[in-house]
Amino acid sequence: MTHAGPDSVSTVVDETTKTFDVVVVGAGPAGSAAALEVARAGYSVALVERGPFPGAKNVYGGVVYGRILDELVPRWWERMPVQRWVTRRATMVMTPTQALTLDFRTQDWGKPPYNGATAHRADLDSWLAELAVEAGAVLVPSTVVTGLLRDHAGAVVGVRTDRPDGDLTAGVVIACDGVNSFLAKEAGMYRTGHEAEHLTLGVKQTLALPREAIEERFAVSGRDGVDIEMLGCTRGIPGGGFLYTNLDSVSIGVVLGLTGVSKAKTRPEELIAELKRHPAIAPLIKGGEQIEYSAHLIPEGGYRAMPELIGDGMLVAGDAAAMCLAAGIWLEGVNFALGAGMYAGRAAAAALKAGDVSGQGLAGYRTMLERSFVLADHRKLRDLPGLVLSDRMQQNYPGMVCDLVQGLFQVDNPLPKPGLRTLLRRSAKDNGVRWRDLVRDGWTGMRGLR
Ligand SMILES: Cc1cc2nc3c(=O)[nH]c(=O)nc-3n(C[C@H](O)[C@H](O)[C@H](O)COP(=O)(O)OP(=O)(O)OC[C@H]3O[C@@H](n4cnc5c(N)ncnc54)[C@H](O)[C@@H]3O)c2cc1C
């Protein structure tokens, strides 16, 4: 297992103006995958990262679905810095006093080629960047890209950095600078308006817990681990919660719609504290000592909120292109970033080979994305982010579902047992759910998932 950190930083560019075939901005999963593919194709590539090492400040919940790595790193599971393999996935619908959990486990996911894994970002991002460096990419850490360089016709021909005389010129710039991409904005690729509605704030605590306690409480052993997503734990603010197991810590947090959280005037840490006190969660994390607190924005607008992906001399990938998929049972950004970065790297190499780095020459990027899960999944599930973040899904349905199941399981002898129809009607009425909304949302959900 490779654990790359600050000491493993490989190359620092000192020259005043340096020319590369490709400059990749941001050494997150998208950037490292892009740089890896460009380097493998035999072109020179600089991977510029503002942090002192890749992943230094990057935040996520903690689960990576690694199958896209099959294409990038054969037998990746033998090398990736994994905490635990996810063999249990659960979705929990909650009210302050109730919790209904759909809990699935399979040992199939605990052996190669695996399904999901928990991993710390500092480990994962450093490992991915190191793969790019091994293939020949030049990593340029502790360097902020501050702007684009353009030729007289407006095509992007490089970047400006915060280093004195730190211009880097390139045939293609790949912007992988994460959510709210400053570079995509500067290039005019974002459509204006409504940005806050498409953003959520993810807030996470990491709690240290002994390995034995995790295994006992989550009913796992060895390297097996658990991924729990929650709905109804954010006081009606659009969003949800998560709880993931690492080797000897757990990650717990909430994801909150930005406009909702600012209107509610509630601090995210209050919501996490409330979640940690919930009777379904408290026993799992009891005694856990906070070792990390972090927060980051997530682009949850999905397909409809994506910017232009291709410009003359420029591509945009990963969160920078709003490619994080947040559709209820999925919160997947890393594998979409890896896929998009990989295709961006390939498209850049193909354009360089053909001697045409205009938007037209780079169009292969869009084709590859369309043919792959990256845009296929986003297009297919384009209505789900809005549905998941809707008021009804957040404020009405969790209570309705929990009341319905409580009614089914409750034994009220000597009263006769109520029928399902009565229970459904009662739980819908008590929770302010109208039938026509239920049918419409059910239809949207089914259509999205078909
Ligand atoms: C709380 C939370 C929970 C999440 N949970 C999950 C999860 O469990 N699983 C999952 O798959 N996804 C999850 N996500 C989403 C996931 O983190 C992102 O989708 C993913 O990291 C996107 O990768 P990226 O490479 O596009 O961007 P990032 O990982 O954000 O990388 C961008 C990089 O660019 C660098 N950078 C930015 N600007 C500049 C600049 N001007 N100059 C130089 N460098 C720059 C940054 O330092 C960073 O390293 C979560 C996100 C959050 C916030």
mmCIF file of C-alpha atoms in Angstrom, residues 22-355:
data_model
loop_
_atom_site.group_PDB
_atom_site.id
_atom_site.type_symbol
_atom_site.label_atom_id
_atom_site.label_comp_id
_atom_site.label_asym_id
_atom_site.label_seq_id
_atom_site.Cartn_x
_atom_site.Cartn_y
_atom_site.Cartn_z
ATOM 1 C CA VAL A 22 -1.307 19.801 -20.913
ATOM 2 C CA VAL A 23 -1.784 21.627 -17.623
ATOM 3 C CA VAL A 24 -4.241 20.017 -15.214
ATOM 4 C CA VAL A 25 -5.527 22.264 -12.429
ATOM 5 C CA GLY A 26 -6.346 20.492 -9.160
ATOM 6 C CA ALA A 27 -4.963 17.177 -7.918
ATOM 7 C CA GLY A 28 -8.280 15.710 -6.739
ATOM 8 C CA PRO A 29 -9.497 12.445 -8.282
ATOM 9 C CA ALA A 30 -10.484 14.163 -11.565
ATOM 10 C CA GLY A 31 -7.142 15.932 -11.954
ATOM 11 C CA SER A 32 -4.961 12.944 -11.130
ATOM 12 C CA ALA A 33 -6.924 10.670 -13.475
ATOM 13 C CA ALA A 34 -6.581 13.253 -16.268
ATOM 14 C CA ALA A 35 -2.844 13.713 -15.684
ATOM 15 C CA LEU A 36 -2.335 9.932 -15.534
ATOM 16 C CA GLU A 37 -3.954 9.406 -18.935
ATOM 17 C CA VAL A 38 -2.073 12.301 -20.572
ATOM 18 C CA ALA A 39 1.248 11.050 -19.204
ATOM 19 C CA ARG A 40 0.490 7.496 -20.304
ATOM 20 C CA ALA A 41 -0.172 8.780 -23.819
ATOM 21 C CA GLY A 42 3.373 10.173 -23.807
ATOM 22 C CA TYR A 43 2.607 13.897 -23.487
ATOM 23 C CA SER A 44 4.094 16.269 -20.938
ATOM 24 C CA VAL A 45 1.677 17.274 -18.210
ATOM 25 C CA ALA A 46 1.785 19.486 -15.123
ATOM 26 C CA LEU A 47 -0.625 18.706 -12.289
ATOM 27 C CA VAL A 48 -1.009 21.911 -10.292
ATOM 28 C CA GLU A 49 -2.391 21.687 -6.745
ATOM 29 C CA ARG A 50 -2.935 24.499 -4.285
ATOM 30 C CA GLY A 51 -2.531 22.255 -1.218
ATOM 31 C CA PRO A 52 0.892 21.258 0.102
ATOM 32 C CA PHE A 53 0.077 17.715 -1.073
ATOM 33 C CA PRO A 54 -2.885 16.165 -2.935
ATOM 34 C CA GLY A 55 -5.871 15.698 -0.652
ATOM 35 C CA ALA A 56 -4.425 18.003 2.010
ATOM 36 C CA LYS A 57 -7.718 19.823 2.454
ATOM 37 C CA ASN A 58 -10.160 17.801 0.407
ATOM 38 C CA VAL A 59 -13.344 16.616 2.097
ATOM 39 C CA TYR A 60 -15.810 13.828 1.400
ATOM 40 C CA GLY A 61 -17.934 11.403 3.375
ATOM 41 C CA GLY A 62 -15.630 8.491 2.776
ATOM 42 C CA VAL A 63 -16.882 5.917 0.271
ATOM 43 C CA VAL A 64 -15.358 5.211 -3.124
ATOM 44 C CA TYR A 65 -17.010 2.915 -5.642
ATOM 45 C CA GLY A 66 -13.941 1.705 -7.382
ATOM 46 C CA ARG A 67 -15.055 -0.094 -10.514
ATOM 47 C CA ILE A 68 -14.034 2.806 -12.766
ATOM 48 C CA LEU A 69 -10.519 2.161 -11.462
ATOM 49 C CA ASP A 70 -10.568 -1.195 -13.300
ATOM 50 C CA GLU A 71 -9.830 0.814 -16.430
ATOM 51 C CA LEU A 72 -7.233 3.095 -14.852
ATOM 52 C CA VAL A 73 -5.335 0.824 -12.466
ATOM 53 C CA PRO A 74 -5.549 -2.911 -13.078
ATOM 54 C CA ARG A 75 -6.016 -4.803 -9.781
ATOM 55 C CA TRP A 76 -6.353 -1.460 -8.029
ATOM 56 C CA TRP A 77 -7.655 -3.166 -4.884
ATOM 57 C CA GLU A 78 -4.185 -4.537 -4.207
ATOM 58 C CA ARG A 79 -2.717 -1.022 -4.119
ATOM 59 C CA MET A 80 -5.400 1.433 -3.063
ATOM 60 C CA PRO A 81 -5.141 2.765 0.526
ATOM 61 C CA VAL A 82 -8.419 1.255 1.710
ATOM 62 C CA GLN A 83 -9.831 1.510 5.217
ATOM 63 C CA ARG A 84 -12.694 -0.989 4.892
ATOM 64 C CA TRP A 85 -14.576 -2.748 2.092
ATOM 65 C CA VAL A 86 -18.251 -1.858 2.169
ATOM 66 C CA THR A 87 -20.192 -5.096 2.620
ATOM 67 C CA ARG A 88 -23.268 -3.499 4.221
ATOM 68 C CA ARG A 89 -25.240 -0.602 2.756
ATOM 69 C CA ALA A 90 -28.193 0.849 4.586
ATOM 70 C CA THR A 91 -30.708 3.610 3.980
ATOM 71 C CA MET A 92 -32.322 4.986 7.119
ATOM 72 C CA VAL A 93 -35.507 7.089 7.102
ATOM 73 C CA MET A 94 -35.830 9.002 10.357
ATOM 74 C CA THR A 95 -37.932 11.283 12.482
ATOM 75 C CA PRO A 96 -36.674 12.565 15.855
ATOM 76 C CA THR A 97 -38.056 9.444 17.571
ATOM 77 C CA GLN A 98 -38.282 6.832 14.805
ATOM 78 C CA ALA A 99 -35.966 5.095 12.335
ATOM 79 C CA LEU A 100 -36.752 2.694 9.512
ATOM 80 C CA THR A 101 -33.704 1.044 7.994
ATOM 81 C CA LEU A 102 -33.342 -0.841 4.754
ATOM 82 C CA ASP A 103 -30.192 -2.763 5.528
ATOM 83 C CA PHE A 104 -28.433 -4.891 2.942
ATOM 84 C CA ARG A 105 -25.278 -6.951 3.292
ATOM 85 C CA THR A 106 -23.445 -9.208 0.909
ATOM 86 C CA GLN A 107 -20.107 -10.928 1.267
ATOM 87 C CA ASP A 108 -19.770 -10.686 -2.537
ATOM 88 C CA TRP A 109 -18.624 -7.089 -1.982
ATOM 89 C CA GLY A 110 -15.950 -8.248 0.455
ATOM 90 C CA LYS A 111 -13.804 -9.917 -2.171
ATOM 91 C CA PRO A 112 -12.236 -8.926 -5.535
ATOM 92 C CA PRO A 113 -13.249 -7.050 -7.569
ATOM 93 C CA TYR A 114 -15.128 -5.431 -4.633
ATOM 94 C CA ASN A 115 -17.859 -2.789 -4.843
ATOM 95 C CA GLY A 116 -17.173 0.094 -2.475
ATOM 96 C CA ALA A 117 -14.466 0.999 0.009
ATOM 97 C CA THR A 118 -13.928 3.621 2.655
ATOM 98 C CA ALA A 119 -10.688 5.561 2.328
ATOM 99 C CA HIS A 120 -9.268 8.772 3.783
ATOM 100 C CA ARG A 121 -8.995 11.539 1.198
ATOM 101 C CA ALA A 122 -5.407 12.452 2.054
ATOM 102 C CA ASP A 123 -4.412 8.824 1.380
ATOM 103 C CA LEU A 124 -6.584 8.353 -1.691
ATOM 104 C CA ASP A 125 -5.731 11.623 -3.432
ATOM 105 C CA SER A 126 -2.007 11.271 -2.718
ATOM 106 C CA TRP A 127 -2.050 7.708 -4.046
ATOM 107 C CA LEU A 128 -3.836 8.736 -7.257
ATOM 108 C CA ALA A 129 -1.484 11.675 -7.819
ATOM 109 C CA GLU A 130 1.511 9.437 -7.233
ATOM 110 C CA LEU A 131 0.236 7.108 -9.992
ATOM 111 C CA ALA A 132 0.220 10.108 -12.346
ATOM 112 C CA VAL A 133 3.725 11.080 -11.244
ATOM 113 C CA GLU A 134 4.962 7.505 -11.769
ATOM 114 C CA ALA A 135 3.584 7.723 -15.324
ATOM 115 C CA GLY A 136 5.557 10.946 -15.918
ATOM 116 C CA ALA A 137 3.328 13.821 -14.772
ATOM 117 C CA VAL A 138 4.973 16.753 -12.982
ATOM 118 C CA LEU A 139 3.237 17.534 -9.711
ATOM 119 C CA VAL A 140 3.310 21.217 -8.778
ATOM 120 C CA PRO A 141 2.029 21.500 -5.192
ATOM 121 C CA SER A 142 1.484 24.577 -2.973
ATOM 122 C CA THR A 143 0.589 26.529 -6.090
ATOM 123 C CA VAL A 144 -2.686 28.316 -6.741
ATOM 124 C CA VAL A 145 -3.780 28.819 -10.328
ATOM 125 C CA THR A 146 -4.985 32.395 -10.418
ATOM 126 C CA GLY A 147 -6.160 32.784 -14.004
ATOM 127 C CA LEU A 148 -6.182 31.597 -17.590
ATOM 128 C CA LEU A 149 -3.777 32.610 -20.337
ATOM 129 C CA ARG A 150 -5.366 33.147 -23.729
ATOM 130 C CA ASP A 151 -4.115 33.825 -27.243
ATOM 131 C CA HIS A 152 -5.279 36.775 -29.337
ATOM 132 C CA ALA A 153 -8.269 34.742 -30.596
ATOM 133 C CA GLY A 154 -9.429 33.966 -27.042
ATOM 134 C CA ALA A 155 -8.348 30.315 -26.969
ATOM 135 C CA VAL A 156 -6.955 29.101 -23.651
ATOM 136 C CA VAL A 157 -3.203 28.554 -23.897
ATOM 137 C CA GLY A 158 -2.138 28.131 -20.275
ATOM 138 C CA VAL A 159 -2.557 29.317 -16.722
ATOM 139 C CA ARG A 160 -1.200 31.977 -14.408
ATOM 140 C CA THR A 161 -0.183 30.886 -10.919
ATOM 141 C CA ASP A 162 0.513 32.664 -7.637
ATOM 142 C CA ARG A 163 4.222 31.978 -7.988
ATOM 143 C CA PRO A 164 6.299 34.951 -9.107
ATOM 144 C CA ASP A 165 6.411 34.714 -12.918
ATOM 145 C CA GLY A 166 4.607 31.407 -12.602
ATOM 146 C CA ASP A 167 2.942 31.188 -16.016
ATOM 147 C CA LEU A 168 2.493 27.691 -17.423
ATOM 148 C CA THR A 169 1.645 27.504 -21.104
ATOM 149 C CA ALA A 170 -0.039 24.448 -22.592
ATOM 150 C CA GLY A 171 -1.876 23.081 -25.600
ATOM 151 C CA VAL A 172 -4.787 22.072 -23.363
ATOM 152 C CA VAL A 173 -5.824 23.168 -19.861
ATOM 153 C CA ILE A 174 -7.995 20.684 -17.962
ATOM 154 C CA ALA A 175 -9.894 22.400 -15.128
ATOM 155 C CA CYS A 176 -10.359 19.945 -12.254
ATOM 156 C CA ASP A 177 -10.429 22.636 -9.579
ATOM 157 C CA GLY A 178 -13.541 21.334 -7.854
ATOM 158 C CA VAL A 179 -16.940 22.781 -6.973
ATOM 159 C CA ASN A 180 -17.551 26.380 -8.031
ATOM 160 C CA SER A 181 -14.670 26.132 -10.485
ATOM 161 C CA PHE A 182 -13.028 29.477 -10.673
ATOM 162 C CA LEU A 183 -11.460 28.544 -14.006
ATOM 163 C CA ALA A 184 -14.719 27.416 -15.654
ATOM 164 C CA LYS A 185 -16.263 30.689 -14.461
ATOM 165 C CA GLU A 186 -13.418 32.755 -15.834
ATOM 166 C CA ALA A 187 -13.753 30.918 -19.146
ATOM 167 C CA GLY A 188 -17.472 31.824 -19.226
ATOM 168 C CA MET A 189 -18.539 28.174 -19.189
ATOM 169 C CA TYR A 190 -21.015 28.403 -16.300
ATOM 170 C CA ARG A 191 -24.518 29.516 -17.081
ATOM 171 C CA THR A 192 -25.463 32.319 -14.712
ATOM 172 C CA GLY A 193 -28.015 32.335 -11.890
ATOM 173 C CA HIS A 194 -29.430 29.897 -9.354
ATOM 174 C CA GLU A 195 -25.994 28.618 -8.325
ATOM 175 C CA ALA A 196 -26.793 28.512 -4.593
ATOM 176 C CA GLU A 197 -29.798 26.274 -5.268
ATOM 177 C CA HIS A 198 -27.530 23.699 -6.835
ATOM 178 C CA LEU A 199 -25.071 23.605 -3.948
ATOM 179 C CA THR A 200 -25.181 21.742 -0.668
ATOM 180 C CA LEU A 201 -22.875 22.114 2.286
ATOM 181 C CA GLY A 202 -21.345 18.854 3.500
ATOM 182 C CA VAL A 203 -20.167 18.866 7.109
ATOM 183 C CA LYS A 204 -18.355 15.921 8.602
ATOM 184 C CA GLN A 205 -16.871 14.783 11.877
ATOM 185 C CA THR A 206 -14.449 11.906 12.193
ATOM 186 C CA LEU A 207 -14.758 10.102 15.521
ATOM 187 C CA ALA A 208 -12.036 7.781 16.798
ATOM 188 C CA LEU A 209 -13.410 4.440 18.010
ATOM 189 C CA PRO A 210 -11.543 1.242 18.834
ATOM 190 C CA ARG A 211 -11.559 -1.269 16.012
ATOM 191 C CA GLU A 212 -13.256 -3.910 18.195
ATOM 192 C CA ALA A 213 -16.062 -1.485 19.100
ATOM 193 C CA ILE A 214 -16.709 -0.786 15.410
ATOM 194 C CA GLU A 215 -16.781 -4.485 14.555
ATOM 195 C CA GLU A 216 -19.149 -5.288 17.415
ATOM 196 C CA ARG A 217 -21.542 -2.351 16.945
ATOM 197 C CA PHE A 218 -21.749 -2.522 13.169
ATOM 198 C CA ALA A 219 -21.687 -6.346 13.048
ATOM 199 C CA VAL A 220 -18.685 -6.586 10.742
ATOM 200 C CA SER A 221 -15.294 -8.248 11.013
ATOM 201 C CA GLY A 222 -11.860 -8.000 9.407
ATOM 202 C CA ARG A 223 -11.853 -5.280 6.747
ATOM 203 C CA ASP A 224 -15.636 -5.324 6.179
ATOM 204 C CA GLY A 225 -17.399 -2.008 6.640
ATOM 205 C CA VAL A 226 -20.728 -0.191 6.544
ATOM 206 C CA ASP A 227 -22.193 2.747 4.642
ATOM 207 C CA ILE A 228 -25.405 4.287 6.048
ATOM 208 C CA GLU A 229 -27.271 7.104 4.282
ATOM 209 C CA MET A 230 -30.039 8.917 6.163
ATOM 210 C CA LEU A 231 -33.091 10.942 5.250
ATOM 211 C CA GLY A 232 -35.185 13.006 7.672
ATOM 212 C CA CYS A 233 -32.418 13.973 10.078
ATOM 213 C CA THR A 234 -31.928 17.594 9.053
ATOM 214 C CA ARG A 235 -34.952 19.294 10.674
ATOM 215 C CA GLY A 236 -36.594 19.614 7.274
ATOM 216 C CA ILE A 237 -33.636 21.436 5.718
ATOM 217 C CA PRO A 238 -33.104 19.850 2.287
ATOM 218 C CA GLY A 239 -30.344 17.282 2.685
ATOM 219 C CA GLY A 240 -29.480 14.119 4.551
ATOM 220 C CA GLY A 241 -26.981 12.405 6.788
ATOM 221 C CA PHE A 242 -24.287 9.750 6.491
ATOM 222 C CA LEU A 243 -22.301 7.407 8.706
ATOM 223 C CA TYR A 244 -19.375 5.384 7.366
ATOM 224 C CA THR A 245 -16.913 3.068 9.081
ATOM 225 C CA ASN A 246 -13.146 3.349 8.775
ATOM 226 C CA LEU A 247 -10.671 0.949 10.391
ATOM 227 C CA ASP A 248 -10.587 2.659 13.770
ATOM 228 C CA SER A 249 -12.824 5.673 13.279
ATOM 229 C CA VAL A 250 -16.247 6.514 11.886
ATOM 230 C CA SER A 251 -17.268 9.444 9.703
ATOM 231 C CA ILE A 252 -20.587 11.066 10.498
ATOM 232 C CA GLY A 253 -22.076 14.120 8.892
ATOM 233 C CA VAL A 254 -24.862 15.977 7.192
ATOM 234 C CA VAL A 255 -25.347 17.420 3.747
ATOM 235 C CA LEU A 256 -27.498 20.573 3.702
ATOM 236 C CA GLY A 257 -29.020 22.596 0.885
ATOM 237 C CA LEU A 258 -27.254 25.942 0.947
ATOM 238 C CA THR A 259 -30.335 28.126 0.640
ATOM 239 C CA GLY A 260 -32.211 25.973 3.183
ATOM 240 C CA VAL A 261 -29.495 26.146 5.797
ATOM 241 C CA SER A 262 -29.102 29.886 5.481
ATOM 242 C CA LYS A 263 -32.888 30.386 5.845
ATOM 243 C CA ALA A 264 -33.143 28.009 8.818
ATOM 244 C CA LYS A 265 -30.460 29.869 10.749
ATOM 245 C CA THR A 266 -29.274 26.588 12.269
ATOM 246 C CA ARG A 267 -25.620 25.744 12.570
ATOM 247 C CA PRO A 268 -24.608 22.455 10.906
ATOM 248 C CA GLU A 269 -22.802 21.304 14.050
ATOM 249 C CA GLU A 270 -26.131 21.516 15.957
ATOM 250 C CA LEU A 271 -27.658 19.164 13.398
ATOM 251 C CA ILE A 272 -24.731 16.742 13.664
ATOM 252 C CA ALA A 273 -25.013 16.857 17.470
ATOM 253 C CA GLU A 274 -28.735 16.085 17.152
ATOM 254 C CA LEU A 275 -27.990 13.227 14.749
ATOM 255 C CA LYS A 276 -25.403 11.834 17.155
ATOM 256 C CA ARG A 277 -28.017 11.866 19.943
ATOM 257 C CA HIS A 278 -30.639 10.036 17.858
ATOM 258 C CA PRO A 279 -31.544 6.733 19.546
ATOM 259 C CA ALA A 280 -30.717 4.795 16.353
ATOM 260 C CA ILE A 281 -27.256 6.384 16.055
ATOM 261 C CA ALA A 282 -26.073 7.146 19.605
ATOM 262 C CA PRO A 283 -25.250 3.515 20.551
ATOM 263 C CA LEU A 284 -23.186 3.106 17.377
ATOM 264 C CA ILE A 285 -20.877 6.041 18.077
ATOM 265 C CA LYS A 286 -20.868 6.121 21.886
ATOM 266 C CA GLY A 287 -17.498 7.180 23.287
ATOM 267 C CA GLY A 288 -16.229 8.239 19.858
ATOM 268 C CA GLU A 289 -13.762 11.073 20.196
ATOM 269 C CA GLN A 290 -13.775 13.789 17.557
ATOM 270 C CA ILE A 291 -10.455 13.863 15.718
ATOM 271 C CA GLU A 292 -11.448 15.885 12.672
ATOM 272 C CA TYR A 293 -14.102 18.419 11.654
ATOM 273 C CA SER A 294 -14.415 19.510 8.067
ATOM 274 C CA ALA A 295 -16.839 21.124 5.655
ATOM 275 C CA HIS A 296 -17.029 21.558 1.894
ATOM 276 C CA LEU A 297 -19.528 22.472 -0.810
ATOM 277 C CA ILE A 298 -21.041 19.796 -3.061
ATOM 278 C CA PRO A 299 -22.476 20.466 -6.546
ATOM 279 C CA GLU A 300 -25.814 18.625 -6.393
ATOM 280 C CA GLY A 301 -27.620 20.202 -9.331
ATOM 281 C CA GLY A 302 -26.816 17.243 -11.576
ATOM 282 C CA TYR A 303 -27.239 17.141 -15.322
ATOM 283 C CA ARG A 304 -29.226 20.349 -15.681
ATOM 284 C CA ALA A 305 -26.671 22.389 -13.708
ATOM 285 C CA MET A 306 -23.590 21.353 -15.664
ATOM 286 C CA PRO A 307 -21.496 24.040 -17.337
ATOM 287 C CA GLU A 308 -20.099 23.870 -20.848
ATOM 288 C CA LEU A 309 -17.542 21.059 -20.754
ATOM 289 C CA ILE A 310 -15.370 22.011 -23.712
ATOM 290 C CA GLY A 311 -13.832 25.256 -24.918
ATOM 291 C CA ASP A 312 -10.988 26.153 -27.255
ATOM 292 C CA GLY A 313 -7.932 24.721 -25.481
ATOM 293 C CA MET A 314 -9.879 23.797 -22.352
ATOM 294 C CA LEU A 315 -11.841 20.943 -20.750
ATOM 295 C CA VAL A 316 -13.709 20.838 -17.434
ATOM 296 C CA ALA A 317 -14.067 17.651 -15.345
ATOM 297 C CA GLY A 318 -15.369 16.383 -12.009
ATOM 298 C CA ASP A 319 -16.989 18.685 -9.446
ATOM 299 C CA ALA A 320 -15.787 21.628 -11.539
ATOM 300 C CA ALA A 321 -18.350 20.409 -14.076
ATOM 301 C CA ALA A 322 -20.999 19.591 -11.404
ATOM 302 C CA MET A 323 -20.566 15.866 -12.034
ATOM 303 C CA CYS A 324 -21.238 14.761 -8.464
ATOM 304 C CA LEU A 325 -24.270 12.457 -8.461
ATOM 305 C CA ALA A 326 -26.522 13.059 -5.471
ATOM 306 C CA ALA A 327 -29.754 11.188 -6.024
ATOM 307 C CA GLY A 328 -31.062 9.740 -2.784
ATOM 308 C CA ILE A 329 -29.435 6.358 -2.370
ATOM 309 C CA TRP A 330 -26.312 7.617 -4.143
ATOM 310 C CA LEU A 331 -23.816 10.253 -3.107
ATOM 311 C CA GLU A 332 -21.073 9.538 -5.587
ATOM 312 C CA GLY A 333 -18.605 12.120 -6.700
ATOM 313 C CA VAL A 334 -15.206 10.469 -6.686
ATOM 314 C CA ASN A 335 -15.926 7.820 -9.296
ATOM 315 C CA PHE A 336 -17.609 10.375 -11.579
ATOM 316 C CA ALA A 337 -14.562 12.632 -11.141
ATOM 317 C CA LEU A 338 -12.225 9.726 -11.917
ATOM 318 C CA GLY A 339 -14.208 8.789 -15.027
ATOM 319 C CA ALA A 340 -14.493 12.349 -16.320
ATOM 320 C CA GLY A 341 -10.818 13.043 -15.618
ATOM 321 C CA MET A 342 -9.786 9.892 -17.429
ATOM 322 C CA TYR A 343 -11.841 10.813 -20.522
ATOM 323 C CA ALA A 344 -10.616 14.411 -20.416
ATOM 324 C CA GLY A 345 -7.017 13.163 -20.379
ATOM 325 C CA ARG A 346 -7.702 10.838 -23.296
ATOM 326 C CA ALA A 347 -9.486 13.554 -25.293
ATOM 327 C CA ALA A 348 -6.624 15.998 -24.697
ATOM 328 C CA ALA A 349 -4.059 13.420 -25.859
ATOM 329 C CA ALA A 350 -6.127 12.615 -28.970
ATOM 330 C CA ALA A 351 -6.476 16.318 -29.819
ATOM 331 C CA LEU A 352 -2.727 16.890 -29.403
ATOM 332 C CA LYS A 353 -2.039 13.921 -31.651
ATOM 333 C CA ALA A 354 -4.397 15.277 -34.290
ATOM 334 C CA GLY A 355 -2.856 18.751 -33.962
#
